[in-house]
Coordinates of C-alpha atoms and ligand atoms in Angstrom, one line a residue:
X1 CA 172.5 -65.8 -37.1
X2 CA 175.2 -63.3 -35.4
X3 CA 174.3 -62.4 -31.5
X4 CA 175.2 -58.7 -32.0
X5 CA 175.5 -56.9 -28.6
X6 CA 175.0 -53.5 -28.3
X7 CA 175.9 -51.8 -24.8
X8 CA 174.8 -48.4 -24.3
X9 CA 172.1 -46.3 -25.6
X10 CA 174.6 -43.2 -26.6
X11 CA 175.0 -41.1 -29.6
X12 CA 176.8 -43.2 -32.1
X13 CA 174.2 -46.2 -30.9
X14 CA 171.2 -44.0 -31.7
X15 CA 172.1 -43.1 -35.4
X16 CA 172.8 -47.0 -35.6
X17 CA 169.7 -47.9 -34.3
X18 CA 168.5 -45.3 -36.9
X19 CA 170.2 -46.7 -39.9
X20 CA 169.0 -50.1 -38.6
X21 CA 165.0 -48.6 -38.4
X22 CA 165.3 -47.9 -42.0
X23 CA 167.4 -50.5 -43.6
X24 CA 166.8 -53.7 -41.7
X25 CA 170.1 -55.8 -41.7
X26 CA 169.1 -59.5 -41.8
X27 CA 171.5 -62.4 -40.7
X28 CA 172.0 -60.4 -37.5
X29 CA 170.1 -60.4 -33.7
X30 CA 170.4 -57.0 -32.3
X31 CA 170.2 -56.6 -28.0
X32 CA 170.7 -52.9 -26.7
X33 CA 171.8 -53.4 -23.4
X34 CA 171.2 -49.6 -21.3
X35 CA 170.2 -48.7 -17.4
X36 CA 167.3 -45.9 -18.8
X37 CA 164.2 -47.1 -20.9
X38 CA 164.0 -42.9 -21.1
X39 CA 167.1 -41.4 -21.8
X40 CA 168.0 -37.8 -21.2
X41 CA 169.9 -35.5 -24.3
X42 CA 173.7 -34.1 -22.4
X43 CA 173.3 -31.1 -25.1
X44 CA 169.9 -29.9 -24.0
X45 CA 170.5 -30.8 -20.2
X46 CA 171.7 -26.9 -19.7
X47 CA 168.4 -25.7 -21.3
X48 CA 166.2 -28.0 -18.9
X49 CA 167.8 -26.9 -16.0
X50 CA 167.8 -23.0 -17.5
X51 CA 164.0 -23.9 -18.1
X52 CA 163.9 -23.3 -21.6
X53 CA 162.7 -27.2 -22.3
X54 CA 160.7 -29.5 -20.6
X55 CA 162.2 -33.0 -19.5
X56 CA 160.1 -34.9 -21.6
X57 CA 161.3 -32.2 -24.5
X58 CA 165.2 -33.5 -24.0
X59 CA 164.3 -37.2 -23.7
X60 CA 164.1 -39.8 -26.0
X61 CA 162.3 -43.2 -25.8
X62 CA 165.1 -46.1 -26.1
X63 CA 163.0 -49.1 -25.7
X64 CA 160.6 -47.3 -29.2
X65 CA 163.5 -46.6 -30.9
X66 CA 164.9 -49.9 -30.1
X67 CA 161.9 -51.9 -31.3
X68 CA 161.9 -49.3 -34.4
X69 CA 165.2 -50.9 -35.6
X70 CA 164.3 -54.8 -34.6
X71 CA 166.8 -54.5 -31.7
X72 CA 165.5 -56.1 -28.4
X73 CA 165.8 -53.7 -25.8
X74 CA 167.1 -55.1 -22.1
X75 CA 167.4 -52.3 -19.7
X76 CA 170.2 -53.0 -17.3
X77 CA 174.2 -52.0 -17.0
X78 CA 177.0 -53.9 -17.7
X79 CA 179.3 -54.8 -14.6
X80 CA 181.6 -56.7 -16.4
X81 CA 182.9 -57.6 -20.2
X82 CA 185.0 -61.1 -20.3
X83 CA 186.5 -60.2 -23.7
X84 CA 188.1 -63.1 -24.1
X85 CA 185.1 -65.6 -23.5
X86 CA 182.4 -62.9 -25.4
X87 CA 180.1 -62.7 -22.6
X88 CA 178.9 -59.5 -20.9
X89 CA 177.6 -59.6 -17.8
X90 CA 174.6 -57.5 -16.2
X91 CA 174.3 -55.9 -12.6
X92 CA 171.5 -58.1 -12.1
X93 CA 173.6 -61.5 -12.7
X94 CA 172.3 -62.1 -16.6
X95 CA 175.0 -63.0 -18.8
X96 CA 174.9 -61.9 -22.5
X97 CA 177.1 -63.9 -24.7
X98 CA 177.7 -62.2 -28.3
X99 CA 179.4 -63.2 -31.1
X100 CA 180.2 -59.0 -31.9
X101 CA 179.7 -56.2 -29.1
X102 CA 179.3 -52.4 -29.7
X103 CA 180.7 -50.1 -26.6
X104 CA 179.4 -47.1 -27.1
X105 CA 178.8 -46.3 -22.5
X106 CA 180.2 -42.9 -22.2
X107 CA 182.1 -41.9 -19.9
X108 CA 181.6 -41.4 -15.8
X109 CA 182.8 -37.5 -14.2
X110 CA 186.6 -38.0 -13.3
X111 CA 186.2 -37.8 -9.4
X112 CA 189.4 -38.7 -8.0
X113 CA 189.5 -36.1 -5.7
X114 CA 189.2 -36.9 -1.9
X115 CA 185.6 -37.0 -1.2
X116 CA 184.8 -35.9 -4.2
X117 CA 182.6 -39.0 -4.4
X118 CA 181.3 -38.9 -1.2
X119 CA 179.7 -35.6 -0.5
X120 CA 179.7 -34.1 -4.2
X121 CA 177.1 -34.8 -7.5
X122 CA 178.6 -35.9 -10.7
X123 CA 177.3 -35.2 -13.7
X124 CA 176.3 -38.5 -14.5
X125 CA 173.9 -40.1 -14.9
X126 CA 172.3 -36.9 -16.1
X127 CA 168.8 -38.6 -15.2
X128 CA 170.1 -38.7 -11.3
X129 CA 171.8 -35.1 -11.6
X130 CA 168.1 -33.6 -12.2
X131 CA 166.9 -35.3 -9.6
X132 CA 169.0 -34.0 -7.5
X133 CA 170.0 -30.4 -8.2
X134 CA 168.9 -27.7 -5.8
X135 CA 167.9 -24.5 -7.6
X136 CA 167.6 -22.1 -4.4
X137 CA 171.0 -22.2 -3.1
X138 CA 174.7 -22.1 -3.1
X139 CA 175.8 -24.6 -5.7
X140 CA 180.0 -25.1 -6.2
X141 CA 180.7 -26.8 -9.8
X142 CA 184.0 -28.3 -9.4
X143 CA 185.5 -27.8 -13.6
X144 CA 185.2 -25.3 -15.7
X145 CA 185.2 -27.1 -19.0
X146 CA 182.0 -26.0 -21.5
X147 CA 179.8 -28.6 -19.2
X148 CA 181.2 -26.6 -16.0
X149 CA 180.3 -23.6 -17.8
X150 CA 177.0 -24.3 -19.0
X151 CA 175.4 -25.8 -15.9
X152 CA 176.7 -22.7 -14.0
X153 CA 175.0 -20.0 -16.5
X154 CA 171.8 -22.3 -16.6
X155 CA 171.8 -22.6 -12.9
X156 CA 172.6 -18.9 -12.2
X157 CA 169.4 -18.4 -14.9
X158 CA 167.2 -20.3 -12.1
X159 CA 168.5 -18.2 -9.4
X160 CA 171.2 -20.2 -7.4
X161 CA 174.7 -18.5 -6.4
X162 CA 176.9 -20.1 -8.3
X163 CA 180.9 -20.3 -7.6
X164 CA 183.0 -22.0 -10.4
X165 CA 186.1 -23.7 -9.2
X166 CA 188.7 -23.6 -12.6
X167 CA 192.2 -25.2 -12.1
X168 CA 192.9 -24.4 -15.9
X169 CA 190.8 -23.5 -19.3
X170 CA 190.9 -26.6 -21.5
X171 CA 190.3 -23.7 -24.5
X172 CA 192.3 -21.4 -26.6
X173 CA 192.6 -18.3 -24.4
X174 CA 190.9 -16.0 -27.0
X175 CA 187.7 -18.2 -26.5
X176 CA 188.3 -18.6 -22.7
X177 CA 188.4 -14.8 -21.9
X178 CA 185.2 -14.6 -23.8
X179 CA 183.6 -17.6 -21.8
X180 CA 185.0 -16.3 -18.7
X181 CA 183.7 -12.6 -19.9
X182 CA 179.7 -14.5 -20.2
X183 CA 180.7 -16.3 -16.8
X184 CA 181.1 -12.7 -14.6
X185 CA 178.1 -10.9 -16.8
X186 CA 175.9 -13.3 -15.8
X187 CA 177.4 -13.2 -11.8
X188 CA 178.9 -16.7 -12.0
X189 CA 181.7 -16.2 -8.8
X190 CA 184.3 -17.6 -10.6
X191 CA 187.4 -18.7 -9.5
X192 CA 190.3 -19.1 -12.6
X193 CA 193.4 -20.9 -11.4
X194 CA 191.9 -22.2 -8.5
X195 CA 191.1 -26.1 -7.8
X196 CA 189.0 -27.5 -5.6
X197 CA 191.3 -29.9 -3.9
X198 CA 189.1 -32.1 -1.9
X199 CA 185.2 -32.0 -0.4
X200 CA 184.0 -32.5 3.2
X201 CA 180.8 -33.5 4.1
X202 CA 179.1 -29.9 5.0
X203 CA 179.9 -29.8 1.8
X204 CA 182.7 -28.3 2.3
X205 CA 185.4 -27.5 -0.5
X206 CA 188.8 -27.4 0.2
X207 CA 191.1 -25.0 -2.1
X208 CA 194.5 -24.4 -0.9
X209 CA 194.4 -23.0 2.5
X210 CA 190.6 -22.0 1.9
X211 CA 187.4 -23.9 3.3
X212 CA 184.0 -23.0 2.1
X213 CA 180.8 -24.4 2.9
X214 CA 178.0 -24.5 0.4
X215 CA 174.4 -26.5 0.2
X216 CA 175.9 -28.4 -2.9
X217 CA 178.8 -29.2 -4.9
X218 CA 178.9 -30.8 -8.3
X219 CA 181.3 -32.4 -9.6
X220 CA 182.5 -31.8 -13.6
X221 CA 186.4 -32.3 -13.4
X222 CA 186.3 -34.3 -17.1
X223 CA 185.5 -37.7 -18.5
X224 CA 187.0 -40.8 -17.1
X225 CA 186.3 -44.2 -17.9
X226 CA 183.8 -46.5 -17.0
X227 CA 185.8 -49.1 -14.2
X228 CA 184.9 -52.4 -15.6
X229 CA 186.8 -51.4 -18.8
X230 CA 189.9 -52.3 -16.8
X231 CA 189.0 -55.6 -15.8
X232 CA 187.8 -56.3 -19.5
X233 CA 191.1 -57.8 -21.2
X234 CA 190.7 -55.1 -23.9
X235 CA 193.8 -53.0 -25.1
X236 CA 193.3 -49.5 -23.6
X237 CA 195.2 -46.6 -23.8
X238 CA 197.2 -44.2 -20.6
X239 CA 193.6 -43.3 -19.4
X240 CA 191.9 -46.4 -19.9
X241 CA 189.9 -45.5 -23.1
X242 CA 189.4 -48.9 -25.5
X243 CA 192.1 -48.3 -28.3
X244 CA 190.3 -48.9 -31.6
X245 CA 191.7 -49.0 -34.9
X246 CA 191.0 -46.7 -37.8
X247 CA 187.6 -48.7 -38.3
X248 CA 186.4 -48.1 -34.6
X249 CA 187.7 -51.7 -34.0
X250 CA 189.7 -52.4 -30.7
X251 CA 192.7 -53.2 -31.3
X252 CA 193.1 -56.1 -29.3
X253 CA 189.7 -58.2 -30.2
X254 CA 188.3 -57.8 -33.4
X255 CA 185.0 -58.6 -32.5
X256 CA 184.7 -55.4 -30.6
X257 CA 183.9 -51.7 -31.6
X258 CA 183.8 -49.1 -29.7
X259 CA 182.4 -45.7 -29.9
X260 CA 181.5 -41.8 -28.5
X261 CA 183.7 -41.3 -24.8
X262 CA 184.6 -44.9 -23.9
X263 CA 186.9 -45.3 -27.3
X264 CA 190.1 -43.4 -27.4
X265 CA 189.9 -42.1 -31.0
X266 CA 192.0 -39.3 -30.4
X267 CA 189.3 -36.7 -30.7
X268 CA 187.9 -34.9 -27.7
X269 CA 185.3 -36.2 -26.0
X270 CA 181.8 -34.4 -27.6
X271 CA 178.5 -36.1 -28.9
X272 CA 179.4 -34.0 -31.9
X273 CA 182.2 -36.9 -32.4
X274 CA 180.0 -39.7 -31.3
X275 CA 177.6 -38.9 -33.7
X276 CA 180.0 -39.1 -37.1
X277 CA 181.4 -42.3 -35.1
X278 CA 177.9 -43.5 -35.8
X279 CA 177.7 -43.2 -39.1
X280 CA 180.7 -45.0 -40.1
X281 CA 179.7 -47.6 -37.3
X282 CA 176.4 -47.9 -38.8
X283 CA 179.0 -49.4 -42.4
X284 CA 181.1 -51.2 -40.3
X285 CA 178.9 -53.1 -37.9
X286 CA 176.6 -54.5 -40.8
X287 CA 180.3 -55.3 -42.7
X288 CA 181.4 -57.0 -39.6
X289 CA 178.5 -59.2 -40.0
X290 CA 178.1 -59.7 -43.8
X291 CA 181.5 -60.5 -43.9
X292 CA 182.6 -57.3 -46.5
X293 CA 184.8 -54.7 -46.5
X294 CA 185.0 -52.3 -43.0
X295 CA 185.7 -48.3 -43.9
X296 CA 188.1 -45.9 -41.9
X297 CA 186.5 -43.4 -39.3
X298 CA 188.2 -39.9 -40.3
X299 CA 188.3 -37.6 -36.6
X300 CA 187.9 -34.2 -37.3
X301 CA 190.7 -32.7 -34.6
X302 CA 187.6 -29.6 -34.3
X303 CA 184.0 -29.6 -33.8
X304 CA 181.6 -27.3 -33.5
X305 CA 181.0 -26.3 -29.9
X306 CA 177.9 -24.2 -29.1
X307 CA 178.2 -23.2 -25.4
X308 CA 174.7 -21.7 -24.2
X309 CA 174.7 -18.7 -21.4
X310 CA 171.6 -19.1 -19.4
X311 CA 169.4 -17.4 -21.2
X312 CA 168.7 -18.2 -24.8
X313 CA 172.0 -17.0 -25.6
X314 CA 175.1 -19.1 -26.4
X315 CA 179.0 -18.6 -27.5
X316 CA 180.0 -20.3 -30.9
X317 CA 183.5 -21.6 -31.5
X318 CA 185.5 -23.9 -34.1
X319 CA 189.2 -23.7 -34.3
X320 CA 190.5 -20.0 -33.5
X321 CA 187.5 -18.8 -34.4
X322 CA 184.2 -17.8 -32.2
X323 CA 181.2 -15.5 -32.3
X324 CA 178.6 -15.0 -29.8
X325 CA 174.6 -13.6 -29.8
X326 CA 170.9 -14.7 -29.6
X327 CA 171.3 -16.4 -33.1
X328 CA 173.7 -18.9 -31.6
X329 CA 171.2 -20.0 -29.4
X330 CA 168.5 -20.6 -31.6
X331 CA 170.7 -22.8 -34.0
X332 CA 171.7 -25.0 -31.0
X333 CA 167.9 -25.2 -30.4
X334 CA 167.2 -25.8 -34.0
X335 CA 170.1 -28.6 -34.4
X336 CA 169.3 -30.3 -31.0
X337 CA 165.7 -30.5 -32.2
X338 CA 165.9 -31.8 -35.4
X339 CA 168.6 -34.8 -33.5
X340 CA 165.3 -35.4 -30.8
X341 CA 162.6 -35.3 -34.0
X342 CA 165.2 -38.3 -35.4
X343 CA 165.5 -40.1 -32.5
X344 CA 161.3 -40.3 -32.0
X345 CA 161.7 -41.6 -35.8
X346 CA 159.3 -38.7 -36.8
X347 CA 161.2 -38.4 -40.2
X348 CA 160.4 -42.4 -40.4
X349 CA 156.7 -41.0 -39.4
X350 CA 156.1 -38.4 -42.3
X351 CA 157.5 -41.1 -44.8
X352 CA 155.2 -43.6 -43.7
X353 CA 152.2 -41.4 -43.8
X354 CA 153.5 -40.6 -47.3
X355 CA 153.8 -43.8 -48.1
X356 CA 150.2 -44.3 -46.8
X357 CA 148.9 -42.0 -49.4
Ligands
FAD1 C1 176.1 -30.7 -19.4 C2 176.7 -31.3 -20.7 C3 176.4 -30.7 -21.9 C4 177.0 -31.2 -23.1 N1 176.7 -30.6 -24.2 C5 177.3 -31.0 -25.4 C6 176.9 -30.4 -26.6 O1 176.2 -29.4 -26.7 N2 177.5 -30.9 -27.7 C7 178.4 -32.0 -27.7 O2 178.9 -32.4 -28.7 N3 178.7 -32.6 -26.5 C8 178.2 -32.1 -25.4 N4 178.5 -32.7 -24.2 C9 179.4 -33.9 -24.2 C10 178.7 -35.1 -24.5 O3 177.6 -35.3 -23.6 C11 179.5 -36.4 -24.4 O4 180.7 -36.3 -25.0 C12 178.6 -37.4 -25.2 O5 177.4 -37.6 -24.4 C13 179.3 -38.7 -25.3 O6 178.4 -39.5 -26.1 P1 178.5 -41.0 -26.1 O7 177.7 -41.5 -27.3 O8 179.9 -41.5 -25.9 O9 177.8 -41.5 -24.7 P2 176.5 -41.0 -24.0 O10 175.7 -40.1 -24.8 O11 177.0 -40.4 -22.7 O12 175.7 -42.3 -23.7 C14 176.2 -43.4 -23.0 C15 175.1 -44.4 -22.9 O13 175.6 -45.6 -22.2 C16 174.7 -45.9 -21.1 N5 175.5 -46.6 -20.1 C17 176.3 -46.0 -19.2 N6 176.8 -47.0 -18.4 C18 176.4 -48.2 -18.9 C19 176.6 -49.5 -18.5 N7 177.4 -49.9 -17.5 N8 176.0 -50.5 -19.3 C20 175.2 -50.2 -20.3 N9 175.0 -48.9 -20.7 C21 175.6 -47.9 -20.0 C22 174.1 -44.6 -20.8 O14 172.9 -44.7 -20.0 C23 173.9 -44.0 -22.1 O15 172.8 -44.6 -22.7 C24 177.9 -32.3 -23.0 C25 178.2 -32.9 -21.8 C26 177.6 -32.4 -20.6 C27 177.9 -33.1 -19.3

């Protein structure tokens, strides 16, 4: 019987775990090793804090779907992986040793920036980031990527003042003028060109020779990778990403995969991404374990990104091109709710009641 360890409760995981619920893979012991029993959707995290969904509506039960796909659930982090003995080990002092392990952790906010860490809110955990936010204020976002973006429009939909720091538009400029265009019409203060350079407590944020106090800065200056990677053994690549192989396998151990943020596939970093990743991970893992042929992932160098304004409204781009309207909106809603309805496993539901019948 295999030990398979899988770390991290992210996209690729869940359409595993999925895959797993309906076609049971025998010869194999499944643990899903995550920090939140309850995990919060990134896509829909603009539309909770815009109000348009309810927390519960933008979380999905990981210890259900878990025991769905006869995985035993253990709700904790990882601190460490010893790659070269197969053990992971937990914040709480367990040890997990595995025979093959399944990274699929993320990322954490890139927050290299003096007191950035200190005195500003990443991101992540999304589940600490609602939490935390303050609505009736002056919030700084610190990156204007699409998460930068979003969280300004949705906050700005709530009624904070919201200034957007910007050192440079990771997006073709025909699509940036139109985000930054959404951005002003919606009375984002936002500041292209200009990087926040370091945080005080106050919070203050420091750009160039300017000082600004507000009542909250958060932090969305990019992925970066989880720091116990480092100290893992595994091959990673300039920005410490686990190199994998065209079959999600790291390069360095072949008993490893790894998936979504933390791998360096070459793609950008998106659930869109994770989400194929899962599907060919879904082949591979149950390969890896039967002993049969592993498949090639295929990135896509484009996905779809749907970029919501505040209100139900949202900017739709692939490639060069993009569109924008209320109907953008409501497809995000439509494909972010069919992805929730999967996770609950109430497909699985109607075919068992079928079944029932
Ligand atoms: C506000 C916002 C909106 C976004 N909207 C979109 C969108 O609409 N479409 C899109 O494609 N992308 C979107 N993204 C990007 C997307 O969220 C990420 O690229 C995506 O979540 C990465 O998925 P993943 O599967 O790698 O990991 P994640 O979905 O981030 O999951 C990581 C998992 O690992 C767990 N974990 C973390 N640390 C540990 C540890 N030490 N031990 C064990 N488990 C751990 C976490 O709890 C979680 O379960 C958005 C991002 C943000 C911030």
């Amino acid at each position: 019987m295999k030990r398979v360890l899988l770390a991290g409760a992210g996209h690729a995981h869940a359409v595993l775990l999925c895959s797993l619920a309906e076609q049971p893979l025998y010869g194999a012991r499944f643990t899903l090793v995550s920090p939140y029993a309850r995990q919060l959707y990134s896509a829909m995290l603009p539309g909770v804090i815009a109000g348009h969904y309810r927390r519960e509506e933008a979380e999905f039960d990981v210890a259900a779907l878990a025991q769905r796909a006869f995985a035993e659930f253990v709700p904790g982090s990882l601190v460490r992986l010893d790659a070269a003995r197969r053990v992971a080990l937990l914040a709480d002092g367990r040890q997990l040793p595995y025979d093959i392990v399944s990274l699929n952790v993320g990322s954490r906010t890139e927050d290299a920036t003096p007191g950035a860490h200190e005195h500003a809110l990443p991101l992540k955990p999304y589940e600490r980031l609602v939490e935390r936010l303050r609505y009736d204020a002056h919030v700084a976002i610190a990156g204007g990527g699409a998460s930068g973006a979003e969280l300004a429009m949705a906050l700005r939909h709530r009624g904070a003042v919201v200034t957007l720091y910007s050192e440079q538009s990771p997006f073709p400029p025909k699509l940036a003028r139109r985000i930054e265009r959404a951005l002003r019409r919606r009375g984002v203060d936002f500041r292209p060109g200009m990087r926040a350079d370091a945080v005080e407590s106050g919070p203050v944020v420091i750009a160039g020779q300017a000082h600004q106090q507000f009542d909250q800065v958060l932090w969305a200056a990019g992925p970066a990778p989880l720091a116990w990677l480092e100290r893992s053994g595994l091959a990673r690549d300039e920005q410490g990403f686990v190199r994998v192989d065209a079959t999600l396998r790291s390069v360095s151990h072949r008993e490893v995969f790894a998936v979504g943020d933390c791998a360096a596939t070459g793609e950008a970093k998106s659930g869109v991404h994770a989400v194929r990743q899962g599907e060919v991970l879904a082949h591979n893992l149950r390969a890896a374990v039967t002993e049969t042929l592993l498949v090639p992932y295929e990135p896509r160098p484009q996905a779809l990104l749907l970029l919501t304004c505040g209100a139900r409204y949202a900017i739709a781009a692939r490639g060069s091109w993009s569109a924008q309207g209320r109907w953008a909106w409501w497809w995000k809603n439509w494909i972010d709710r069919r992805w929730m309805a999967r996770l609950r496993g109430e497909k699985l539901k109607r075919k068992v009641s079928l079944q029932k019948r």
